[in-house]
Short mmCIF file of C-alpha atoms in Angstrom, two decimals:
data_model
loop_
_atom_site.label_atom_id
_atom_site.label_comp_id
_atom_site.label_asym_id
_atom_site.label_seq_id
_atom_site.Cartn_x
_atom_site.Cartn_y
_atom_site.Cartn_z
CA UNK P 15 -12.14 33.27 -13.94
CA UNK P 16 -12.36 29.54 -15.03
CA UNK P 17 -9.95 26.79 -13.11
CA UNK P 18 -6.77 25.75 -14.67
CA UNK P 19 -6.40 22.56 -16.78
CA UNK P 20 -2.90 21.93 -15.21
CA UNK P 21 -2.62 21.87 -11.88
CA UNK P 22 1.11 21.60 -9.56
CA UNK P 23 0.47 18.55 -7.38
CA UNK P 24 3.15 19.26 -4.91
CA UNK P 25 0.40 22.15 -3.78
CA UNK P 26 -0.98 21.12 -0.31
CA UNK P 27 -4.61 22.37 -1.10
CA UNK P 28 -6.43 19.20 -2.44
CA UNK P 29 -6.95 19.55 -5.85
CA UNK P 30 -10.92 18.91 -7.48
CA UNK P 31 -11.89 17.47 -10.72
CA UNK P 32 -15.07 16.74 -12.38
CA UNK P 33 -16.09 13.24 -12.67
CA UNK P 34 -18.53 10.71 -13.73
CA UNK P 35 -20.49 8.74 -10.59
CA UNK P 36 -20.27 5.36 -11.59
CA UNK P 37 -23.77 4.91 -9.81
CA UNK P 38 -26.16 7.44 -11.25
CA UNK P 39 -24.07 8.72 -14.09
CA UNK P 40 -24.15 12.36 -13.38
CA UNK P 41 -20.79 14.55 -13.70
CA UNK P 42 -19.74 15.09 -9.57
CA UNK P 43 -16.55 16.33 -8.38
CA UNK P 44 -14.12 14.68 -6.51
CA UNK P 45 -11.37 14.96 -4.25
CA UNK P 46 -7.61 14.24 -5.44
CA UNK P 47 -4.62 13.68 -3.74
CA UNK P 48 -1.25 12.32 -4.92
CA UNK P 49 -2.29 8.76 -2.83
CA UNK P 50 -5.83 8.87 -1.57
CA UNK P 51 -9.00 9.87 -4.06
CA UNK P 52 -12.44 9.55 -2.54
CA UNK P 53 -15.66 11.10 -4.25
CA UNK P 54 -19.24 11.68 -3.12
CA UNK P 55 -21.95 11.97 -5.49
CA UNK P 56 -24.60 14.91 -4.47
CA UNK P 57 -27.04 13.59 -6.94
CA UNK P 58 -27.59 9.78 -5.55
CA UNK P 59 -25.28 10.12 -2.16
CA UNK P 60 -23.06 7.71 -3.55
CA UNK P 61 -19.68 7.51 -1.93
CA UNK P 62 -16.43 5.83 -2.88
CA UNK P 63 -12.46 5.87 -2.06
CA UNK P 64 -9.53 4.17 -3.20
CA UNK P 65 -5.75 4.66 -2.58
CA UNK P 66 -2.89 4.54 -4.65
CA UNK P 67 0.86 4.43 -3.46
CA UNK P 68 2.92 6.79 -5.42
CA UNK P 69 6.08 5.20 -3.81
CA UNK P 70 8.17 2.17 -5.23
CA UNK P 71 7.40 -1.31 -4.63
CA UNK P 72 9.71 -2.94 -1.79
CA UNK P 73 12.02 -5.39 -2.92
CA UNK P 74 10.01 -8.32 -1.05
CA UNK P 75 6.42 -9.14 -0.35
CA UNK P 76 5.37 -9.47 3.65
CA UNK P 77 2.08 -10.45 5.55
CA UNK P 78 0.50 -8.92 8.32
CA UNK P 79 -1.31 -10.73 11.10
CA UNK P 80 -3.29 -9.07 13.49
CA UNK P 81 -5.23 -10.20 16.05
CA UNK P 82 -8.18 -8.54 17.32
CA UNK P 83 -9.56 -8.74 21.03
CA UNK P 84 -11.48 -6.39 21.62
CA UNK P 85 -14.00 -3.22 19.89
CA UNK P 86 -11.25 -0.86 20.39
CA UNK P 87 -8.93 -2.95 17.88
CA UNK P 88 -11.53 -2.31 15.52
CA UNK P 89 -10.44 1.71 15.24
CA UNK P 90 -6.96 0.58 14.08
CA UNK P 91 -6.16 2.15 10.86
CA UNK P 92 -4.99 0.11 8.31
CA UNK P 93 -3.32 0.53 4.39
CA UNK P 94 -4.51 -2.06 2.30
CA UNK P 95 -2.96 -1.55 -1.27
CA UNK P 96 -3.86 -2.59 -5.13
CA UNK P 97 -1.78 -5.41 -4.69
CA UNK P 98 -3.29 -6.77 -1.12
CA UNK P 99 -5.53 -9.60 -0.34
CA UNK P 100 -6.97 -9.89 2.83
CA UNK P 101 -8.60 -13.09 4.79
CA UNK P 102 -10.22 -13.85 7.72
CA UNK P 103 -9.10 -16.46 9.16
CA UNK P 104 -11.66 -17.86 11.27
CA UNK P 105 -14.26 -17.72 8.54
CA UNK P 106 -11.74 -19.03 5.75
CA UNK P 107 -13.27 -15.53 3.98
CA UNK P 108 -10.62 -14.10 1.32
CA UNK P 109 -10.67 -10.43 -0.08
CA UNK P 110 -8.18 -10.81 -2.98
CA UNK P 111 -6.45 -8.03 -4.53
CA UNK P 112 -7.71 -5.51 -6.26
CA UNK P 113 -11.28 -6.12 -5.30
CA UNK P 114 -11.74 -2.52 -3.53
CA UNK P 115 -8.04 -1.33 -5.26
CA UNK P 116 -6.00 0.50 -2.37
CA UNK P 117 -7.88 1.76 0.47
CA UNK P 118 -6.85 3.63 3.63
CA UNK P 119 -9.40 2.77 6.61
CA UNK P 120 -10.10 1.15 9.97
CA UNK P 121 -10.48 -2.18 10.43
CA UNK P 122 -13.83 -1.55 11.17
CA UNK P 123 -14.38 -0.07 7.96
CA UNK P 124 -12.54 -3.08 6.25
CA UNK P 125 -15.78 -5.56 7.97
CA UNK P 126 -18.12 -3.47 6.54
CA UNK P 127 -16.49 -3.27 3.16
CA UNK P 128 -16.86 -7.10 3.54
CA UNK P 129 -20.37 -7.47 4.77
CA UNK P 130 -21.68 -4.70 2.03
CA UNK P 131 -20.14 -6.20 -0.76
CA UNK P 132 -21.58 -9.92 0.47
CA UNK P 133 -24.87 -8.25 0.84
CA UNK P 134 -24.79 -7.04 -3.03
CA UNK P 135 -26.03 -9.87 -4.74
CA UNK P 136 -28.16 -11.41 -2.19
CA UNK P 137 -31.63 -11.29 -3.29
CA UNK P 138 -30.59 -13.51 -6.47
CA UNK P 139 -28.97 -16.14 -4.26
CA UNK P 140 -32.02 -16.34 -2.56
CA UNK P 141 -33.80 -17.17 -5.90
CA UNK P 142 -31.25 -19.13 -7.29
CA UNK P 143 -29.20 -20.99 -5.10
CA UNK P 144 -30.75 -20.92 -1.64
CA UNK P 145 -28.47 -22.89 0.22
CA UNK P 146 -25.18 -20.25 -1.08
CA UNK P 147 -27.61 -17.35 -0.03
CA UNK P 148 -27.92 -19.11 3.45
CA UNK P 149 -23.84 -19.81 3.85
CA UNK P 150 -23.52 -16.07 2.98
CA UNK P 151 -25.63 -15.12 5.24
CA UNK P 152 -24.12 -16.76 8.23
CA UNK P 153 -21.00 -15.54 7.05
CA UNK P 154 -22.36 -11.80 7.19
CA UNK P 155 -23.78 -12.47 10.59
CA UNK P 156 -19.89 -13.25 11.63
CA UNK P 157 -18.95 -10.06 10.38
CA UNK P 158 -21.40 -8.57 12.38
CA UNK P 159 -20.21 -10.21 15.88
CA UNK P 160 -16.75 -9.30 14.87
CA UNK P 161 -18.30 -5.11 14.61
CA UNK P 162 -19.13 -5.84 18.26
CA UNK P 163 -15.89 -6.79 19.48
CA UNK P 164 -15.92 -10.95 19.10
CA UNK P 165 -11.95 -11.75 18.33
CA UNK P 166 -10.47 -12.84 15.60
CA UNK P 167 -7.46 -12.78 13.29
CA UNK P 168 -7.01 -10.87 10.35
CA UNK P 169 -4.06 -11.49 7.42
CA UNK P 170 -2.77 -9.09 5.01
CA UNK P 171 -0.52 -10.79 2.23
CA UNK P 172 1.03 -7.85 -0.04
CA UNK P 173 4.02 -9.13 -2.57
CA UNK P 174 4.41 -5.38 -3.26
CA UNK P 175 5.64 -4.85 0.79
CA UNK P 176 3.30 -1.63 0.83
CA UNK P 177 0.80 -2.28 3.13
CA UNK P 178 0.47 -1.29 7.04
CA UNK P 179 -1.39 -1.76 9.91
CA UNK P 180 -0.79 0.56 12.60
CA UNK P 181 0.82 -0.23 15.55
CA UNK P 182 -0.21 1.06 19.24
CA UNK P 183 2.56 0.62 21.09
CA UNK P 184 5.14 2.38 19.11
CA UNK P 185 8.48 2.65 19.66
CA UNK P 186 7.63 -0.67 21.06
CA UNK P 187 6.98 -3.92 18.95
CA UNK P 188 3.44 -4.52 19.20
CA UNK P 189 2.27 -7.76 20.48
CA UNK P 190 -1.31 -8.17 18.67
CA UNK P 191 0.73 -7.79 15.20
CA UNK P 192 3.26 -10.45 13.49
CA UNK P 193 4.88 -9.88 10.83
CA UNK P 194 6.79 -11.69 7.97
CA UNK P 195 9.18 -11.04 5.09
CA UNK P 196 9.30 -13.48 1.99
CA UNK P 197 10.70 -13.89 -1.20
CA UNK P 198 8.17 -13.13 -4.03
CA UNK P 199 7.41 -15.84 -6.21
CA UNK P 200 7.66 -15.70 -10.36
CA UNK P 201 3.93 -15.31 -10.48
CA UNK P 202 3.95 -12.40 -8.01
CA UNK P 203 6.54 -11.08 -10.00
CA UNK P 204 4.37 -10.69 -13.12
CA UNK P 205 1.06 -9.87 -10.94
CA UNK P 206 3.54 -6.74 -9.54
CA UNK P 207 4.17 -6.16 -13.61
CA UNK P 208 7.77 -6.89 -12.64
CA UNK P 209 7.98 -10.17 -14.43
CA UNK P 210 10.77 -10.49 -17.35
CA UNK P 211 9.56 -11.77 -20.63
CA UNK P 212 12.17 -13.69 -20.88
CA UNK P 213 13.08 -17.75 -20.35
CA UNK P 214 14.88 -18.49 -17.21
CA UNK P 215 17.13 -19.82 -20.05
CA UNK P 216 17.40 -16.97 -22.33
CA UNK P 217 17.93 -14.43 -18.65
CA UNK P 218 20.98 -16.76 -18.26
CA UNK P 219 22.27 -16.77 -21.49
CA UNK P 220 22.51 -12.84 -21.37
CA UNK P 221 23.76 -12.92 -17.54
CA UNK P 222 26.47 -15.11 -19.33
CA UNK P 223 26.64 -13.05 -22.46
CA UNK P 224 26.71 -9.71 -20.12
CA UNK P 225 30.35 -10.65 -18.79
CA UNK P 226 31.55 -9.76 -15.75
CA UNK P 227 32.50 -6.78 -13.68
CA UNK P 228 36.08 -6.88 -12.84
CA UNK P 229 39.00 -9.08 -14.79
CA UNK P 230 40.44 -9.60 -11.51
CA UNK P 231 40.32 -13.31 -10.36
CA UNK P 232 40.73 -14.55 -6.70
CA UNK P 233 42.16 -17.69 -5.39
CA UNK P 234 39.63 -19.82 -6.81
CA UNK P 235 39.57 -18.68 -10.27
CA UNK P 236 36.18 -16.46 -10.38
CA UNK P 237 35.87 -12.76 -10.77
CA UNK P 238 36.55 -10.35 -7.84
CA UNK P 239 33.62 -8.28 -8.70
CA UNK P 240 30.71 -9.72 -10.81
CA UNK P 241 28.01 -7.77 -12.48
CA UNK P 242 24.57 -8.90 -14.24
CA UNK P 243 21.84 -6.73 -15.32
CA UNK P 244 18.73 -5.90 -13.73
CA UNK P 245 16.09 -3.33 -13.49
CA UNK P 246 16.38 -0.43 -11.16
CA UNK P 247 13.59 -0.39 -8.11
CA UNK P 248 13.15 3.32 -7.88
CA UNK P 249 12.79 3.89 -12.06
CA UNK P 250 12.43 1.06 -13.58
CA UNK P 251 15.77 1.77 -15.88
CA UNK P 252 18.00 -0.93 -16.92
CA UNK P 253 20.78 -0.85 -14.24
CA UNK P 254 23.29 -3.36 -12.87
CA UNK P 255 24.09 -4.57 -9.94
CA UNK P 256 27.46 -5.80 -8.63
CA UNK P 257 28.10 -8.84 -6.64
CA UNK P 258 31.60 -9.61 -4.84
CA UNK P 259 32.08 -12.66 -2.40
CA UNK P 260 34.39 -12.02 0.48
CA UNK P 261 35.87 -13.77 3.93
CA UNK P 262 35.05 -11.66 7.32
CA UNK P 263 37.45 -12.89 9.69
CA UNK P 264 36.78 -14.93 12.31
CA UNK P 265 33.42 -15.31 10.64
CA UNK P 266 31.80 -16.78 7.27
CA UNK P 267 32.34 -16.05 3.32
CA UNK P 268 29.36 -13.96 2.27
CA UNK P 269 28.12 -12.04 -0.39
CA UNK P 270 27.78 -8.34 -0.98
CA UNK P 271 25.38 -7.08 -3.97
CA UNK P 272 25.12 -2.84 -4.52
CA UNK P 273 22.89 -1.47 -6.74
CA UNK P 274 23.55 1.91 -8.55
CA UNK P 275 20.96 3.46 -10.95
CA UNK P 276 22.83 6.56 -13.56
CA UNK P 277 19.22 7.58 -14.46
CA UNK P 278 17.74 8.44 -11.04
CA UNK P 279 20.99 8.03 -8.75
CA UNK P 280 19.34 5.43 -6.48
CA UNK P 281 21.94 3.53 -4.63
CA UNK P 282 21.44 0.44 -2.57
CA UNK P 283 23.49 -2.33 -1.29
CA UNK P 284 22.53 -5.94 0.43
CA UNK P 285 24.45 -8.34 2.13
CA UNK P 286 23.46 -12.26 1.80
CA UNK P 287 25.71 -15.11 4.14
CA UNK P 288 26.85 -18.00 2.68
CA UNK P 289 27.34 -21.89 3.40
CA UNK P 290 25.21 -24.03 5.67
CA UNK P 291 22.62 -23.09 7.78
CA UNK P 292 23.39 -22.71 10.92
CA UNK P 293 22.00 -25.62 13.63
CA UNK P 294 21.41 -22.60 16.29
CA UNK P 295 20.58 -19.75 16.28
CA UNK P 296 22.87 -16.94 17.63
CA UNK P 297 22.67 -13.77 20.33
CA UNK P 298 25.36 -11.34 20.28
CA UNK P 299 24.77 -8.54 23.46
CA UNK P 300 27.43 -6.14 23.18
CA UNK P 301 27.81 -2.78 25.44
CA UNK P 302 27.95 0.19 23.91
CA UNK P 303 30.60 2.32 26.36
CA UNK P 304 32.10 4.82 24.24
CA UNK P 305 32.73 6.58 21.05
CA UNK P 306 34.37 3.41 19.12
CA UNK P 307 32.27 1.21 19.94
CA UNK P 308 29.94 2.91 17.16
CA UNK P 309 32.71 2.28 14.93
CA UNK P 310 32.67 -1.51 14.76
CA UNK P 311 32.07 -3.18 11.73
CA UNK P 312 28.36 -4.99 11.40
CA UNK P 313 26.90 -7.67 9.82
CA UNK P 314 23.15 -7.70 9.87
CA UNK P 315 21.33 -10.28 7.93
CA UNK P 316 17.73 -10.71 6.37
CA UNK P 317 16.88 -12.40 9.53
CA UNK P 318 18.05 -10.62 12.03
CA UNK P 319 16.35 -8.85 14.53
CA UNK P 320 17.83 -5.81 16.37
CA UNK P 321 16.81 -4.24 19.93
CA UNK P 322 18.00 -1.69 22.19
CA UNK P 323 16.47 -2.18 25.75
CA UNK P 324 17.65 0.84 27.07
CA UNK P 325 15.56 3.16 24.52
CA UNK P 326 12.64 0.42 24.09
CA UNK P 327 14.24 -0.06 20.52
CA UNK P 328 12.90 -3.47 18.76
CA UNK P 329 12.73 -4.16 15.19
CA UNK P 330 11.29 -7.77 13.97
CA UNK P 331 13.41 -10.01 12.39
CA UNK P 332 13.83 -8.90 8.92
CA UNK P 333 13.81 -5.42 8.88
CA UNK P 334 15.98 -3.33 6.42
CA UNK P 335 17.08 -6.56 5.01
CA UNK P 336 20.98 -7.35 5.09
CA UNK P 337 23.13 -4.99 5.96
CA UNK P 338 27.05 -4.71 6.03
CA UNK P 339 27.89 -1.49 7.41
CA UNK P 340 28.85 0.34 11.28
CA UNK P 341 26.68 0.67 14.75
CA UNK P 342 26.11 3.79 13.90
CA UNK P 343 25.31 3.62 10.10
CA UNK P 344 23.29 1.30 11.08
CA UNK P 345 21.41 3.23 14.06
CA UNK P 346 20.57 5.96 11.55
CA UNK P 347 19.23 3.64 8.98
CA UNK P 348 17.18 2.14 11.53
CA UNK P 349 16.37 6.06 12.48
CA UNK P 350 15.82 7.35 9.20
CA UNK P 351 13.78 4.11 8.23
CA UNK P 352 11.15 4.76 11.28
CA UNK P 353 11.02 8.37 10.84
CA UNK P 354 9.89 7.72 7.37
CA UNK P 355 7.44 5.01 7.80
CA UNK P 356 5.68 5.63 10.95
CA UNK P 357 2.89 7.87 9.41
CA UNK P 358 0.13 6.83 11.81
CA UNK P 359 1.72 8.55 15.12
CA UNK P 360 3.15 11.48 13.00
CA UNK P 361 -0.38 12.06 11.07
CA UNK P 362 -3.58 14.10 11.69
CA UNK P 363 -4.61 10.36 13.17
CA UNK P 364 -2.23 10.65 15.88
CA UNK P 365 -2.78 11.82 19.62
CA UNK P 366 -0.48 14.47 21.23
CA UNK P 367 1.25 11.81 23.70
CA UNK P 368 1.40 9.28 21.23
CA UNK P 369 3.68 11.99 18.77
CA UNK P 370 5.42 13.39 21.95
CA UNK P 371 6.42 9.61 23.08
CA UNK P 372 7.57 8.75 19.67
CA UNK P 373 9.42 11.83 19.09
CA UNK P 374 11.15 11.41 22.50
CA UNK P 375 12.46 7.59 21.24
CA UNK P 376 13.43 9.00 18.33
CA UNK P 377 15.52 11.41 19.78
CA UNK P 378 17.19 9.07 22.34
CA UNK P 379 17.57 6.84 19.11
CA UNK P 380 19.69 9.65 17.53
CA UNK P 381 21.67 10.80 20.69
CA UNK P 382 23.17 6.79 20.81
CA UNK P 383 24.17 7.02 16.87
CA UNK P 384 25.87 10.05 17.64
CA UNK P 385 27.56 9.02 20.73
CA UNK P 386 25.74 11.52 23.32
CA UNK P 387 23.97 8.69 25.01
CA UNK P 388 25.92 5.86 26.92
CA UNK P 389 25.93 2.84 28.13
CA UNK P 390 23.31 1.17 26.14
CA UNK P 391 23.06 -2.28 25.25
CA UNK P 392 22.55 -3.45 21.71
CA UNK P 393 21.62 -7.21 20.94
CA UNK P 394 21.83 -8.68 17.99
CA UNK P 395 19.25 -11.90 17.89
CA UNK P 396 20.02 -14.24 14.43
CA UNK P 397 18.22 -17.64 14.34
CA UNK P 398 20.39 -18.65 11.52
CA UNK P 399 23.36 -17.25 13.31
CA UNK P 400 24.25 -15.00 9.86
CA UNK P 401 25.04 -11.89 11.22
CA UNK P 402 28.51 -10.78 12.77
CA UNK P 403 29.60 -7.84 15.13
CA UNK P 404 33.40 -6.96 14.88
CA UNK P 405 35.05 -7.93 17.99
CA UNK P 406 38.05 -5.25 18.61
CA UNK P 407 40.07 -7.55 20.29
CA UNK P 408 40.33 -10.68 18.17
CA UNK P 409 41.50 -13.55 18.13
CA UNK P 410 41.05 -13.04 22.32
CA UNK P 411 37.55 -12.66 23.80
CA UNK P 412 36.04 -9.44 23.81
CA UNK P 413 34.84 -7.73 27.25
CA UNK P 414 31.91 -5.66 26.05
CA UNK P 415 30.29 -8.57 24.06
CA UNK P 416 28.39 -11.85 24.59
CA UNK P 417 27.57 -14.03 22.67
CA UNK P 418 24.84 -17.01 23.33
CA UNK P 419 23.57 -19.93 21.38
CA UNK P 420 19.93 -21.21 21.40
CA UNK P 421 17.99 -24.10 19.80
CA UNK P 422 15.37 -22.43 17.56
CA UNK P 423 11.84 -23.49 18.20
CA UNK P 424 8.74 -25.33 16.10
CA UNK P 425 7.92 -22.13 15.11
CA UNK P 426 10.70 -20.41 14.04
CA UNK P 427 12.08 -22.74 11.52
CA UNK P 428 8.65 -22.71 10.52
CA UNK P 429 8.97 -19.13 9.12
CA UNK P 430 12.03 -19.95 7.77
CA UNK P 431 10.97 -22.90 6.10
CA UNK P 432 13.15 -25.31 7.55
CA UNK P 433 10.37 -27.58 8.79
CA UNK P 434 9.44 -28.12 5.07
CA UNK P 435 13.11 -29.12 4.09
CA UNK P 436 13.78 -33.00 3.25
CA UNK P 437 17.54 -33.54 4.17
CA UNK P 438 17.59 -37.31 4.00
CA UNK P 439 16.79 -39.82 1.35
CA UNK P 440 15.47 -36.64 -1.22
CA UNK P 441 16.30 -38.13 -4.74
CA UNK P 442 14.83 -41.50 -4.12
CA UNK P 443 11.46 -41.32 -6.21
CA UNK P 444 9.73 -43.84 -4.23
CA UNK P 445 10.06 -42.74 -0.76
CA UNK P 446 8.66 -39.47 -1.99
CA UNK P 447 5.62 -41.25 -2.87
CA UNK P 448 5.64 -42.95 0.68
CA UNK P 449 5.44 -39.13 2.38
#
């Protein structure tokens, strides 16, 4: 009985179709997945995979720095995706995207990735350009100390938001990894395919031309509710999104935007503070005693990180983005969120502590959202002191919460870009051309 054309892909068996090695040109088959494809070629022993996320992008770009001490940093497993570039940063060495398309390996198998695709073209350096040939090859002899457990840093810079590299001390943050969330550029926009073709002119004439969500003015004469058009991240369908500007008391104006799709029903919402930024940066520690405490109203910017000492919760600053919602909506975001994403302890990669450990934090995560688990302390660390906790007892000091200023350091308003930002003298041409 011959195979089926059509196959379901939701099947867990992997699915094999014929194929053409792109070495020896003989017909080989190859395994398929929904996100990883690898083939082998019997004929030649050729051998080859690539991955492919089948999930959306994320609504920013991040990099991932990792530092690497010792050989047994080299078995790290790491998601690079199409969109990925990756350097070395001791060498100044640059993998840019799309060289190798997505691939799902070690970081030991990322070095020799490197050093094989170096090694490619040698032999014509050598008779061409002899001095390239010997750069190279000091280069590849790097690489090679680095397979025997020399340090150094490695940077993964994905504007899609879709790459990982896994983490060893989960629950916990883990020290040997940094990373940041940014803002994608226009050009990262269009490398993502996600680029308008319109003017930045003609995408305000139709914001203006759209209108606005709501007739309903407030005090200072603009729409409650405004509404502009954009594209939806889960389908790609022409959606809106609303925007309204509101006052939290005792706090700041800032600015809620929810997104809701018709075609595909994807929902989202983000919450952006307005006015100055702050001079310090803000920790709120409140205690979490009882019941209503989950209840309280929570403000949780795009740089804002979140921990829970009790249950060796930390997330980095930037996680989930802003947020406007309760302790505990916000708990099982946080829950659902790491659940979802931490695929390298859950896995076939993953050792029977490691899933037992994380499955433990992840219950104690859920017992505090649902009240079973108390005291616990939850702190709320803002360097641009944009996020807010609802105190109960307001205008008067509230008992279960403290809140602490700090001075940021060098290299925190580095990542926010706040060491870049000229305050004084900034429309004067010539004392621009003095710095």
């Amino acid at each position: 009985m011959s195979e089926p054309i059509f196959v379901d892909l939701s099947e867990t068996e992997p699915t094999e179709i014929e194929s053409l090695c792109m070495k020896c040109n003989d017909n080989i088959a190859h395994f398929k997945e929904i996100i990883i494809m690898a083939f082998e070629c019997p004929h030649c022993g050729f051998k080859n995979n690539e991955l492919q996320s089948a999930g959306t992008f994320n609504e920013r770009g991040h990099t991932i720095t990792l530092t690497i001490n010792n050989k047994e940093d080299l078995n790290r497993q790491l998601v690079k995706s199409d969109y990925c570039s990756v350097k070395f940063e001791e060498l100044d060495v640059e993998i840019p995207a799309n060289n190798n398309r997505g691939l799902l390996t070690t970081v030991e198998g990322l070095i020799d990735n490197a050093i094989d695709d170096l090694s490619t073209a040698q032999p014509i350096r050598k008779a061409t350009d002899e001095a390239v040939y010997n750069k190279i090859e000091e280069i590849i002899a790097t690489l090679g100390t680095y397979k025997e457990g020399s340090p150094f840093t490695l940077t993964l810079d994905d504007p899609s938001g879709n790459s990982y590299v896994e983490n060893k001390c989960l629950p916990q943050q883990d020290p040997q990894i940094k990373l940041r969330w940014y803002t994608r550029t226009p050009e990262q926009q269009a490398f993502l395919g996600l680029q308008s073709n319109q003017t930045p002119a003609e995408i305000a004439a139709a914001n203006a031309a759209q209108g606005v969500g709501s007739e309903m003015l407030n005090e200072k004469g603009l729409p409650e509710v405004m509404s502009f058009p954009a594209n939806c991240p889960s389908c790609s369908a022409p959606c809106s999104t609303n925007m309204h500007v509101m006052e939290i008391p005792h706090f700041k104006e800032v600015v809620i935007m929810a997104t809701n799709c018709e075609h595909c029903g994807y929902k989202s919402n983000e919450v952006k503070a307005g006015g100055a930024v702050s001079e310090k940066g803000t920790r709120i520690i409140l205690n979490l005693t009882e019941s209503d405490d989950l209840s309280r109203d929570i403000l949780k910017s795009e740089t804002c990180g979140l921990s829970i000492p009790e249950i060796d919760l930390e997330l980095t600053k930037g996680t989930l983005g802003g947020r406007f919602t309760t302790v505990e909506g916000l708990l099982r975001q946080v829950h659902d969120e790491l659940e979802g994403r931490a695929s390298f302890i859950q896995g076939d990669s993953g050792t029977k502590e490691s899933k037992n450990r994380f499955a433990e934090f992840l219950t104690n995560l859920k017992n505090v959202a649902d009240g079973k688990m108390f005291p616990v302390t939850l702190i709320v660390d803002d360097p641009l002191s944009n996020s807010y906790v609802q105190n109960l007892y307001a205008p008067d000091a509230d008992p279960e919460m403290k809140i602490e200023e700090y001075e940021r350091d060098w290299e925190t308003n580095e990542d926010l870009g706040l060491n870049d930002m000229k305050l004084d003298n900034y429309e004067d041409p010539k004392n621009e051309e003095q710095d």
